[in-house]
mmCIF file of C-alpha atoms and ligand atoms in Angstrom:
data_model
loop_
_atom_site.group_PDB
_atom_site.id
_atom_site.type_symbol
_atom_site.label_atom_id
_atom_site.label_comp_id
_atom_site.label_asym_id
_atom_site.label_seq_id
_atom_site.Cartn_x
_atom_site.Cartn_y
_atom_site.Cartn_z
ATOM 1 C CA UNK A 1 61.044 108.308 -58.443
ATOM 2 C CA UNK A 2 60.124 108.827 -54.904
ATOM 3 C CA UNK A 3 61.212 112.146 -53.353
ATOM 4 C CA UNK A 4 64.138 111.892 -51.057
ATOM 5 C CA UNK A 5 61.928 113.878 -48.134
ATOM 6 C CA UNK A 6 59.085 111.487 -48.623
ATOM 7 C CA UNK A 7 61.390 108.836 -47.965
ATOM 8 C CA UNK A 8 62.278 110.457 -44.739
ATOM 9 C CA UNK A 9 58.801 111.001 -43.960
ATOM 10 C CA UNK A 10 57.920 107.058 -44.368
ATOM 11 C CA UNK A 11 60.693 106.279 -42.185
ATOM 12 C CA UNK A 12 59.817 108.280 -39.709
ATOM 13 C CA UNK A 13 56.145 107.454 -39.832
ATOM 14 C CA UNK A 14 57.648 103.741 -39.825
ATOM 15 C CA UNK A 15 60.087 104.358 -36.805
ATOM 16 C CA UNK A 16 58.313 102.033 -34.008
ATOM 17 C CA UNK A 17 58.255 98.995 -35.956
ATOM 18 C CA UNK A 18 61.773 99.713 -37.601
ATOM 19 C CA UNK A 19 62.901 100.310 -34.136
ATOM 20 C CA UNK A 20 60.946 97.210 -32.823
ATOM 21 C CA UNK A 21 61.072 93.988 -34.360
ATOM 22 C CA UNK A 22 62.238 94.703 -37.396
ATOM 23 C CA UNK A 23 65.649 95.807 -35.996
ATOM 24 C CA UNK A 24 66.554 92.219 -34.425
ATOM 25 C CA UNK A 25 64.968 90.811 -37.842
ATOM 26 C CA UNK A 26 67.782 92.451 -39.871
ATOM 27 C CA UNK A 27 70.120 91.660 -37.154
ATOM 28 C CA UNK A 28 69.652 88.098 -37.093
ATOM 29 C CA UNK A 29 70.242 87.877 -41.211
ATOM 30 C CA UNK A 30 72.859 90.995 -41.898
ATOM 31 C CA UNK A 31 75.711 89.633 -43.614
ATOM 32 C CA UNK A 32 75.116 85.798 -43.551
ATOM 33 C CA UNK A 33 74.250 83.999 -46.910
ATOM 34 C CA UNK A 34 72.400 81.333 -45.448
ATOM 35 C CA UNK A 35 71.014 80.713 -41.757
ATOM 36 C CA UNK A 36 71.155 77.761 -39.174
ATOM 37 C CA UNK A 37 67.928 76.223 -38.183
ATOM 38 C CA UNK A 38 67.965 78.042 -34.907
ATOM 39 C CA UNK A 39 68.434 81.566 -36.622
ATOM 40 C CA UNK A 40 66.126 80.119 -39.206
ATOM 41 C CA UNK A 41 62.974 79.791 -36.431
ATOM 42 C CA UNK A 42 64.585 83.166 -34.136
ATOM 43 C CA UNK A 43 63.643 84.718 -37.750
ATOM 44 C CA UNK A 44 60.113 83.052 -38.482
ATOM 45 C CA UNK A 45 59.162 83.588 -34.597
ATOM 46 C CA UNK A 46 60.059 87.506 -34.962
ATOM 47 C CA UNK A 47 58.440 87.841 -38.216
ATOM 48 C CA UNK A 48 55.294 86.012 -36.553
ATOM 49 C CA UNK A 49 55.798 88.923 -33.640
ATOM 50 C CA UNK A 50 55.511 91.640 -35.971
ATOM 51 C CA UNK A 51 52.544 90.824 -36.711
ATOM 52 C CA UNK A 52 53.118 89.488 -40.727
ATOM 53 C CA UNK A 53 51.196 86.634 -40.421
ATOM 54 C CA UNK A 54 51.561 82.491 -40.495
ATOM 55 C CA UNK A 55 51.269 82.240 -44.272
ATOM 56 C CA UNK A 56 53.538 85.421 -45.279
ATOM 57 C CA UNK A 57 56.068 84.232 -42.798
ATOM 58 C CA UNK A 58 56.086 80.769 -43.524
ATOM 59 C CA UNK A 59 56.599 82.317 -47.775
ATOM 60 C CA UNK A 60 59.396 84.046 -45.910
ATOM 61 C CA UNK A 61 61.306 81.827 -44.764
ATOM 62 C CA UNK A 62 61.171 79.744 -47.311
ATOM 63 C CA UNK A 63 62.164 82.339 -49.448
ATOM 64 C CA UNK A 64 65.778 83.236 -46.996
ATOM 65 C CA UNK A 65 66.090 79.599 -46.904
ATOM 66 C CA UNK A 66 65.642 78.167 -50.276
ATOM 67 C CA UNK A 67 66.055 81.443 -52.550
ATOM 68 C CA UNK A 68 68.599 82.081 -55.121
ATOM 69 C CA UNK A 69 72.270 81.350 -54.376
ATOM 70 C CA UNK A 70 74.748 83.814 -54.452
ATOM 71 C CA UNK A 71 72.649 86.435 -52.858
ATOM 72 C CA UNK A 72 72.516 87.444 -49.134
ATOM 73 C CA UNK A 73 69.969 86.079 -46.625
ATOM 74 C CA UNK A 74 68.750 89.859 -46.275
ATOM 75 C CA UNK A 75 68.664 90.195 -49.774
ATOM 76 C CA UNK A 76 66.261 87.199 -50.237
ATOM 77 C CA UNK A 77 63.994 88.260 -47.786
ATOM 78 C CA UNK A 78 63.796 91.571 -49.205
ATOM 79 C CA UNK A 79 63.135 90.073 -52.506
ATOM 80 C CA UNK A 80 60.225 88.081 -51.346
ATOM 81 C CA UNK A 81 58.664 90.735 -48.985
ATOM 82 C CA UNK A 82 58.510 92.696 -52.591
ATOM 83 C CA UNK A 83 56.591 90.092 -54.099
ATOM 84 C CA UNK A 84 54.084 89.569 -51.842
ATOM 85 C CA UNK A 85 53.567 93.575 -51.760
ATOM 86 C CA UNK A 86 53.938 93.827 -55.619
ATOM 87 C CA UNK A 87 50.161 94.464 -55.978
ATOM 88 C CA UNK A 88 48.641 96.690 -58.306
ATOM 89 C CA UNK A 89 48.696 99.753 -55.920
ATOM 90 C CA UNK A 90 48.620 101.839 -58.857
ATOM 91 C CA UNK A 91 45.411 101.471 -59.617
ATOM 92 C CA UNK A 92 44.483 104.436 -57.520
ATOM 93 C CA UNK A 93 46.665 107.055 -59.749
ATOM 94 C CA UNK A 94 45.312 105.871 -63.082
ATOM 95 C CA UNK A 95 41.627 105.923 -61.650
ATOM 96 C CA UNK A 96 42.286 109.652 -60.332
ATOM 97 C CA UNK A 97 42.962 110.562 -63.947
ATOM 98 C CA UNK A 98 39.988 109.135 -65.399
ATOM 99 C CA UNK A 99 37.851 111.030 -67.679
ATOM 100 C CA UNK A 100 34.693 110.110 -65.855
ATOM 101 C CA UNK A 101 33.643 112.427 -63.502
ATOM 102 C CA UNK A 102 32.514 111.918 -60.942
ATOM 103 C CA UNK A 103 34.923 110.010 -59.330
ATOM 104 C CA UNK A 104 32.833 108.250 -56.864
ATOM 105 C CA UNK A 105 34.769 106.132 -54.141
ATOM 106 C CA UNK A 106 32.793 104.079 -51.062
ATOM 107 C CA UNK A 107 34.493 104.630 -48.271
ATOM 108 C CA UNK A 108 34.003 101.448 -45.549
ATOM 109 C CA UNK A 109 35.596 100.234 -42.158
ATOM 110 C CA UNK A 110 34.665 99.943 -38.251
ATOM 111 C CA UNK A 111 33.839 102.874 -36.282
ATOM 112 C CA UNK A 112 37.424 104.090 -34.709
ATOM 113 C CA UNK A 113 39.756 102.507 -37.632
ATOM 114 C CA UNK A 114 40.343 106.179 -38.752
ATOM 115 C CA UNK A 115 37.785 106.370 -41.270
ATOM 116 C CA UNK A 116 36.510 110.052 -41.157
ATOM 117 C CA UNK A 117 40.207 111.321 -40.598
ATOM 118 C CA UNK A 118 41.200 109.111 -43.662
ATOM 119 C CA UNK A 119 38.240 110.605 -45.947
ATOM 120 C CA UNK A 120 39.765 114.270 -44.763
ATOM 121 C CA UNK A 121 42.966 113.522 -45.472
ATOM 122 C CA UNK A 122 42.372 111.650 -48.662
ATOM 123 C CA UNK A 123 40.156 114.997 -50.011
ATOM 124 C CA UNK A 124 43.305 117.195 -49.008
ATOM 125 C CA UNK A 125 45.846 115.085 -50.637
ATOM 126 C CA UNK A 126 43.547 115.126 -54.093
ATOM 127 C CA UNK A 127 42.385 118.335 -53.844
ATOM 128 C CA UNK A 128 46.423 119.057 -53.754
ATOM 129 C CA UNK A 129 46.261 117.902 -56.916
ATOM 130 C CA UNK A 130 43.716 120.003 -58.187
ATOM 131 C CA UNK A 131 40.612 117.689 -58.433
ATOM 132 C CA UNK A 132 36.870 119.353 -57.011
ATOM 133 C CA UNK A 133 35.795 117.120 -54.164
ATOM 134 C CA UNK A 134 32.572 116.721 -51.964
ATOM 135 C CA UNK A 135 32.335 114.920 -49.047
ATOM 136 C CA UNK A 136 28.883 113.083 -48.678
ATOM 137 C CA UNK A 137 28.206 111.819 -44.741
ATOM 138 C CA UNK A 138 26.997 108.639 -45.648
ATOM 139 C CA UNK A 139 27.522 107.166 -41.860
ATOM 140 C CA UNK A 140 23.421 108.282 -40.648
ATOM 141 C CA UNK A 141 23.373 106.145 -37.452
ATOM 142 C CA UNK A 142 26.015 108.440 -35.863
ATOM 143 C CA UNK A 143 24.950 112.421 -35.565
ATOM 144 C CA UNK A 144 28.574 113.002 -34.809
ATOM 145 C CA UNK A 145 29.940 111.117 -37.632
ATOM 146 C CA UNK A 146 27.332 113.381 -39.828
ATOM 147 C CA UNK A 147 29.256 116.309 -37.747
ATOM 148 C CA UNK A 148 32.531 115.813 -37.920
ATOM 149 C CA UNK A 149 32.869 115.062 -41.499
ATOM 150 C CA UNK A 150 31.242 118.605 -42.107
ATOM 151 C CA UNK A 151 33.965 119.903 -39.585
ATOM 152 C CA UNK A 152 36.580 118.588 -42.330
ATOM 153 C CA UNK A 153 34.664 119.953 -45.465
ATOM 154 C CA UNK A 154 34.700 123.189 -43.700
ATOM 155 C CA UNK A 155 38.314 123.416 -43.003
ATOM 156 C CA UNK A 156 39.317 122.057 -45.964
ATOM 157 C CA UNK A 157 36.677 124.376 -48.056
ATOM 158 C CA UNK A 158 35.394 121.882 -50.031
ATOM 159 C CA UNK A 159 31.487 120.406 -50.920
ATOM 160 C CA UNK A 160 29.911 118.857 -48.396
ATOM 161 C CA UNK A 161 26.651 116.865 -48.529
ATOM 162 C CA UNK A 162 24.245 115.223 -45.714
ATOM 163 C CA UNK A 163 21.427 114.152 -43.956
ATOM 164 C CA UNK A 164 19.934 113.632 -40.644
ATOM 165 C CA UNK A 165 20.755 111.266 -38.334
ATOM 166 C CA UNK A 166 18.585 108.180 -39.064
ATOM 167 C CA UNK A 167 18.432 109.049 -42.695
ATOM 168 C CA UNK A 168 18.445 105.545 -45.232
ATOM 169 C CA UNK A 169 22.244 105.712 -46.064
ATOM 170 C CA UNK A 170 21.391 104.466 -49.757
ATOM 171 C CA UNK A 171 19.123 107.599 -50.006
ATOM 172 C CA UNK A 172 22.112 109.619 -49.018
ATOM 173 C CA UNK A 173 24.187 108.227 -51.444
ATOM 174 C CA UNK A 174 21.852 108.812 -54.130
ATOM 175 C CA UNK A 175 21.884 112.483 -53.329
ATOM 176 C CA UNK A 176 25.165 112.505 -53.171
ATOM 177 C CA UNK A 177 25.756 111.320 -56.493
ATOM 178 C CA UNK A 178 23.373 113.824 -58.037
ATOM 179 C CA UNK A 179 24.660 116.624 -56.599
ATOM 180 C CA UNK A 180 28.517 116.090 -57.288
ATOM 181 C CA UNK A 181 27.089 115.331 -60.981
ATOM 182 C CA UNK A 182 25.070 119.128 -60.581
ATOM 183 C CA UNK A 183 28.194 120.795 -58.649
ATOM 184 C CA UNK A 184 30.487 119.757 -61.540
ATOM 185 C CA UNK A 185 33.175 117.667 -58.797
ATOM 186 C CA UNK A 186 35.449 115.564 -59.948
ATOM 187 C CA UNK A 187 35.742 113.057 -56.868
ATOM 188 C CA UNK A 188 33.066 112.307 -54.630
ATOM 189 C CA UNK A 189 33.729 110.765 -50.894
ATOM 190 C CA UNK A 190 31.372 108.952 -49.594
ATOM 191 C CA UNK A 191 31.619 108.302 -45.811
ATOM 192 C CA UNK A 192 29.089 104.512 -45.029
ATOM 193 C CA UNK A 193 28.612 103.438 -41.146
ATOM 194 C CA UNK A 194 30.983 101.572 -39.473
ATOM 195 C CA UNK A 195 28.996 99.788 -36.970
ATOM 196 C CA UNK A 196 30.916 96.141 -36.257
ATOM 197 C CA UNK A 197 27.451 94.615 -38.315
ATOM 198 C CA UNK A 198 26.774 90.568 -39.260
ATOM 199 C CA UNK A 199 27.491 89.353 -42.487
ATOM 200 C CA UNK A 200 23.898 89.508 -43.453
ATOM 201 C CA UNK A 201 23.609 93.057 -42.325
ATOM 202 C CA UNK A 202 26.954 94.445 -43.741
ATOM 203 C CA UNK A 203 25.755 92.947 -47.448
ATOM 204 C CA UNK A 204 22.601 94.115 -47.698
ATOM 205 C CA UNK A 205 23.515 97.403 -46.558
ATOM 206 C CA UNK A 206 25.886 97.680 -48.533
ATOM 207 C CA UNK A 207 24.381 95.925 -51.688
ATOM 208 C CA UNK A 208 21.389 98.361 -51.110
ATOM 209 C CA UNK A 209 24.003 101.350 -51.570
ATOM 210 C CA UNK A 210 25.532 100.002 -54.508
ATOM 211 C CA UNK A 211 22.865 99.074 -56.151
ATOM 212 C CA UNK A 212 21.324 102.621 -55.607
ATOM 213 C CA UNK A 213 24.250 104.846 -56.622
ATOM 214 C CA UNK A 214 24.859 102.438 -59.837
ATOM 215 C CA UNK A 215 21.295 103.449 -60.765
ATOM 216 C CA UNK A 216 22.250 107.032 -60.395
ATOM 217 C CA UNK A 217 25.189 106.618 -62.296
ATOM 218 C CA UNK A 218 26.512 103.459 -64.364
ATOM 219 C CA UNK A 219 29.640 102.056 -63.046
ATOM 220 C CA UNK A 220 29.551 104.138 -60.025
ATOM 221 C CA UNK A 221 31.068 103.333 -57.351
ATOM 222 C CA UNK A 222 34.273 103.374 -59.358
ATOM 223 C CA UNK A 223 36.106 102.224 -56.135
ATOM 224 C CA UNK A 224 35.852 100.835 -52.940
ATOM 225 C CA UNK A 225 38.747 101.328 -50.220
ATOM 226 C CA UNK A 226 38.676 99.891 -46.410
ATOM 227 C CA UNK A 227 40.121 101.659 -43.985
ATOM 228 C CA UNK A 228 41.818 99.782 -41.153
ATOM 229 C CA UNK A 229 43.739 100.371 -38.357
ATOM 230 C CA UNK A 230 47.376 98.989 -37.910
ATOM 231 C CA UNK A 231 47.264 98.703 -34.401
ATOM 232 C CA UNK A 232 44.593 95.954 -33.971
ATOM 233 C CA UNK A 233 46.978 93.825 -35.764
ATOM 234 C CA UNK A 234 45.255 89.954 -37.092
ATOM 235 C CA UNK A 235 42.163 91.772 -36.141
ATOM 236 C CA UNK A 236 42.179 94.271 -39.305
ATOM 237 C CA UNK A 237 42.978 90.883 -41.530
ATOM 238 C CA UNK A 238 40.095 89.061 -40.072
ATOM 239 C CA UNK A 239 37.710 92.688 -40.437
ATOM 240 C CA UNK A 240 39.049 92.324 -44.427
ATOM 241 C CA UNK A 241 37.977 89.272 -44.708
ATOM 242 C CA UNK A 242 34.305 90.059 -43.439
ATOM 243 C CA UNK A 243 34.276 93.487 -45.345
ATOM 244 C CA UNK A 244 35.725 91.377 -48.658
ATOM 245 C CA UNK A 245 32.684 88.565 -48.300
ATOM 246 C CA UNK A 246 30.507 91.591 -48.446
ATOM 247 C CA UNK A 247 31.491 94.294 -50.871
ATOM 248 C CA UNK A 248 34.437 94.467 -53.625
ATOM 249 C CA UNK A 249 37.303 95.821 -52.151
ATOM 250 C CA UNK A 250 39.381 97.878 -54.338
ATOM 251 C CA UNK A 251 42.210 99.156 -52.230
ATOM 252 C CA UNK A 252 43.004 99.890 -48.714
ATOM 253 C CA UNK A 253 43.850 102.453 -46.492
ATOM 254 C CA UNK A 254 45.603 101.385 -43.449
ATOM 255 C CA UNK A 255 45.917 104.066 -40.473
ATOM 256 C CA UNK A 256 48.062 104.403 -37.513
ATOM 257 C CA UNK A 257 51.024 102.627 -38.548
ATOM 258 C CA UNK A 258 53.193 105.206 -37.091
ATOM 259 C CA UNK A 259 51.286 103.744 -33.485
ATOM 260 C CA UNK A 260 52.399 100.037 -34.079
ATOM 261 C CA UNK A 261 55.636 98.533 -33.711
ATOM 262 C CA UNK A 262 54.070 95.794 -35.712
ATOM 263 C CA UNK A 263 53.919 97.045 -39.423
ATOM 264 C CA UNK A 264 54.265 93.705 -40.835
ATOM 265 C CA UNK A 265 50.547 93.631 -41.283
ATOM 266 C CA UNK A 266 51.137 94.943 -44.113
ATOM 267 C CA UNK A 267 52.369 91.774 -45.301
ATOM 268 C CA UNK A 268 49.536 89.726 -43.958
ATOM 269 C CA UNK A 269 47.000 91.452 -45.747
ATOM 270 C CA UNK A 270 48.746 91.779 -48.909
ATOM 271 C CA UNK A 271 49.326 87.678 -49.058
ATOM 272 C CA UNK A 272 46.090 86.585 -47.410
ATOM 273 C CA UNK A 273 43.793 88.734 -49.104
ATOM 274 C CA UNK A 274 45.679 90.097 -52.104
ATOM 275 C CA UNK A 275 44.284 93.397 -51.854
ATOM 276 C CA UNK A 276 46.455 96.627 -52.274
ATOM 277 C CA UNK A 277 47.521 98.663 -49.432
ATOM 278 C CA UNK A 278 47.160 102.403 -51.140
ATOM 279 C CA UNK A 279 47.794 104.749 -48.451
ATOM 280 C CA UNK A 280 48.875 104.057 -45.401
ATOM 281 C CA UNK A 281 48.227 106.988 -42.186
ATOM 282 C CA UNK A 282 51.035 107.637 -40.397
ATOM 283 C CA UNK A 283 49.574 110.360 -37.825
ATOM 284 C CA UNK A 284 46.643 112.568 -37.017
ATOM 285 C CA UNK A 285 47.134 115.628 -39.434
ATOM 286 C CA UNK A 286 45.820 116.213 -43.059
ATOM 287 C CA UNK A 287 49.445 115.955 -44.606
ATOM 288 C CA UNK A 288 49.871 112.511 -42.782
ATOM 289 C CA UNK A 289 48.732 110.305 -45.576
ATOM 290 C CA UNK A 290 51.186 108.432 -48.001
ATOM 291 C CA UNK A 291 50.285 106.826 -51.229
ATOM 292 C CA UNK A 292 52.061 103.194 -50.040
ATOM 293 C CA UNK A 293 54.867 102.337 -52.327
ATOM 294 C CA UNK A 294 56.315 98.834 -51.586
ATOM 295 C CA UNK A 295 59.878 99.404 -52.729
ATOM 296 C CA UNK A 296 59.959 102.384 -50.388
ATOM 297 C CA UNK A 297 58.395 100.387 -47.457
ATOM 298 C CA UNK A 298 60.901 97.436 -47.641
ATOM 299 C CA UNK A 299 64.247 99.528 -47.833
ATOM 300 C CA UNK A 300 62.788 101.693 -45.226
ATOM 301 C CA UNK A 301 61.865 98.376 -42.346
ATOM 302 C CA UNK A 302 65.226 96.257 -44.102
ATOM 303 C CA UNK A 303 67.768 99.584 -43.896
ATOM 304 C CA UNK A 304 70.341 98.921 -41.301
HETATM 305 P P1 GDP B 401 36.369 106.717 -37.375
HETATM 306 O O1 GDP B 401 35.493 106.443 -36.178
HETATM 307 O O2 GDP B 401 36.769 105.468 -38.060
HETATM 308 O O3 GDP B 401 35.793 107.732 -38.294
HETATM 309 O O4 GDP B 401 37.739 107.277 -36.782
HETATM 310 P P2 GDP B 401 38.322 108.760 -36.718
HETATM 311 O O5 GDP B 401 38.659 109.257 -38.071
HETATM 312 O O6 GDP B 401 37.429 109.607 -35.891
HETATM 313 O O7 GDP B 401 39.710 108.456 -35.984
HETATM 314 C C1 GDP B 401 39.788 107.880 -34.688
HETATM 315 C C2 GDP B 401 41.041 108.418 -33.993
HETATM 316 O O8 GDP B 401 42.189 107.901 -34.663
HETATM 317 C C3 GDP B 401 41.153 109.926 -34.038
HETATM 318 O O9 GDP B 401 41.679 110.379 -32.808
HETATM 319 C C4 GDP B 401 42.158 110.178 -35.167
HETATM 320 O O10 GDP B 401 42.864 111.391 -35.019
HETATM 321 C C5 GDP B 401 43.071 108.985 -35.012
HETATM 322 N N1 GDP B 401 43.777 108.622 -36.257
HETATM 323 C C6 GDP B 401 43.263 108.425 -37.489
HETATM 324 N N2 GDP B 401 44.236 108.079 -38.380
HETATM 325 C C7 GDP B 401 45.411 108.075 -37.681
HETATM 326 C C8 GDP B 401 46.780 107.785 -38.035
HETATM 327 O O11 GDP B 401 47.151 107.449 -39.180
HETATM 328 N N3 GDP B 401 47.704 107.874 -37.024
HETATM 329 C C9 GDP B 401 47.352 108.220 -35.739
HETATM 330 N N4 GDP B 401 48.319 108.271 -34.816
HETATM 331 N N5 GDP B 401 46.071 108.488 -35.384
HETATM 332 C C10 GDP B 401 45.114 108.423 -36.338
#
């Protein structure tokens, strides 16, 4: 059960695009079992506006037009929108209570998706629940990446390792690992550079980081999340698919969605890359992170 002021707090989080697009979506469908080809394609072209995507639309529509009988138009759509979402997103909740400790979670995306705010607000919200974390600046090419991550740690009193600037970001990660394993945490963040890199680059960085902390510790990292930002719209779908050629992406986090009138990226990255949207950021404070829940995020955009 999802608390009835969480709900609120979604909504309001999710009041652009309910206000936007999503408002004349509902309106074209409310109360009609079945659509005309011209509401049919008004529907399809706003969906496409909101940013869900060709292939999630297209699923869409052919949902609302060829879905069971006897139910509403609305109710089709909101059927389908909950299969496409109806990803494993719990996988973050049972790998918080895991007995292996430490946690350790890679934490990648471009520079400005939201990445070090995410990594604050993602310690907060565990800590919350009462698990040790350390922060590990794992992001060496920026000084005030190294910085501003600290800042966090600080305010949110929690371990904090890292390096110089210009410091091998696998060596970083190493350290991390060993000293979460000496300080006794249970979750370890680590922070990796977000530079826009080439394929070639992104892998082997990345590979060299894996293959480092797996030495320190077996298994380790236990998951991988992208962060990405709602606002750039087909852009974060396309950055997935680069970041997903390179790494194994567990989970991700997608930021600013209380900035977008377009939230039906959520869609589009849920169908084209069938990865799990697990938090989504809905502002710039430390309480504005929400474990996604798909139920939650349909009645809140389909509510009239
Ligand atoms: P990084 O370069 O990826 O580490 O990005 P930052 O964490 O520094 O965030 C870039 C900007 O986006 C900052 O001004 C953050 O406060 C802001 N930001 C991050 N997440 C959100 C969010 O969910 N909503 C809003 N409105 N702003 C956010």
């Amino acid at each position: 059960m999802v608390a009835v002021s969480l709900i609120k707090t979604i909504k309001d989080g999710l009041n652009r695009t309910r206000s936007g697009f999503w408002q004349k979506t509902v309106g074209t469908i409310t109360g009609k079992k079945s659509l005309s080809a011209l509401e049919l394609s008004q529907l399809e072209e706003q969906l496409i506006l909101a940013d869900v995507g060709i292939s999630a639309s297209e699923r869409l529509i052919n949902a609302v037009k060829n879905g069971p009988a006897g139910i509403t138009a609305l109710e089709r759509l909101k059927g389908e929108m909950l299969g496409i979402l109806s990803l494993d997103s719990n996988l973050i909740f049972q790998i918080s209570k895991s007995e292996i400790k430490p946690q350790v979670w890679l934490i990648i995306g471009v520079n400005g998706s939201g990445k070090t705010t995410s990594i604050a607000k993602l310690a907060h919200y565990l800590k919350d629940q009462g698990h040790q974390m350390m922060l590990a600046a794992g992001d060496t090419y920026r000084a005030a990446a190294i910085e501003q991550l600290k800042k966090w740690a600080d305010r949110l009193r929690v371990e904090f390792i890292g390096s110089q600037a210009g410091a091998d970001p696998a060596s970083v990660a190493y350290d991390a690992v060993e000293s979460a394993v000496a300080h006794k945490v249970s979750h370890l963040l680590i922070d990796t550079a977000g530079r826009l890199h080439t394929q070639k680059h992104l892998r082997d960085e990345l590979g060299k980081i894996y293959s480092t902390i797996g030495k320190k510790m077996p298994g380790a990292p236990h998951l991988t999340l992208l962060v990405l930002d709602a606002t750039t719209g087909q852009n974060a779908v396309s950055q997935a698919k680069l970041f997903s050629q390179a790494a194994r992406i567990d989970g991700i986090i997608l930021t600013k969605l209380d900035g977008t009138a377009k939230g039906g990226i959520v869609l589009a990255i849920a169908q084209e890359l069938r990865i799990p949207v697990l938090f989504t950021g809905i502002g710039e404070g430390l309480e504005d992170l929400l474990p996604f829940d798909p139920q939650v995020f349909t009645d809140s955009l389909l509510e009239q």
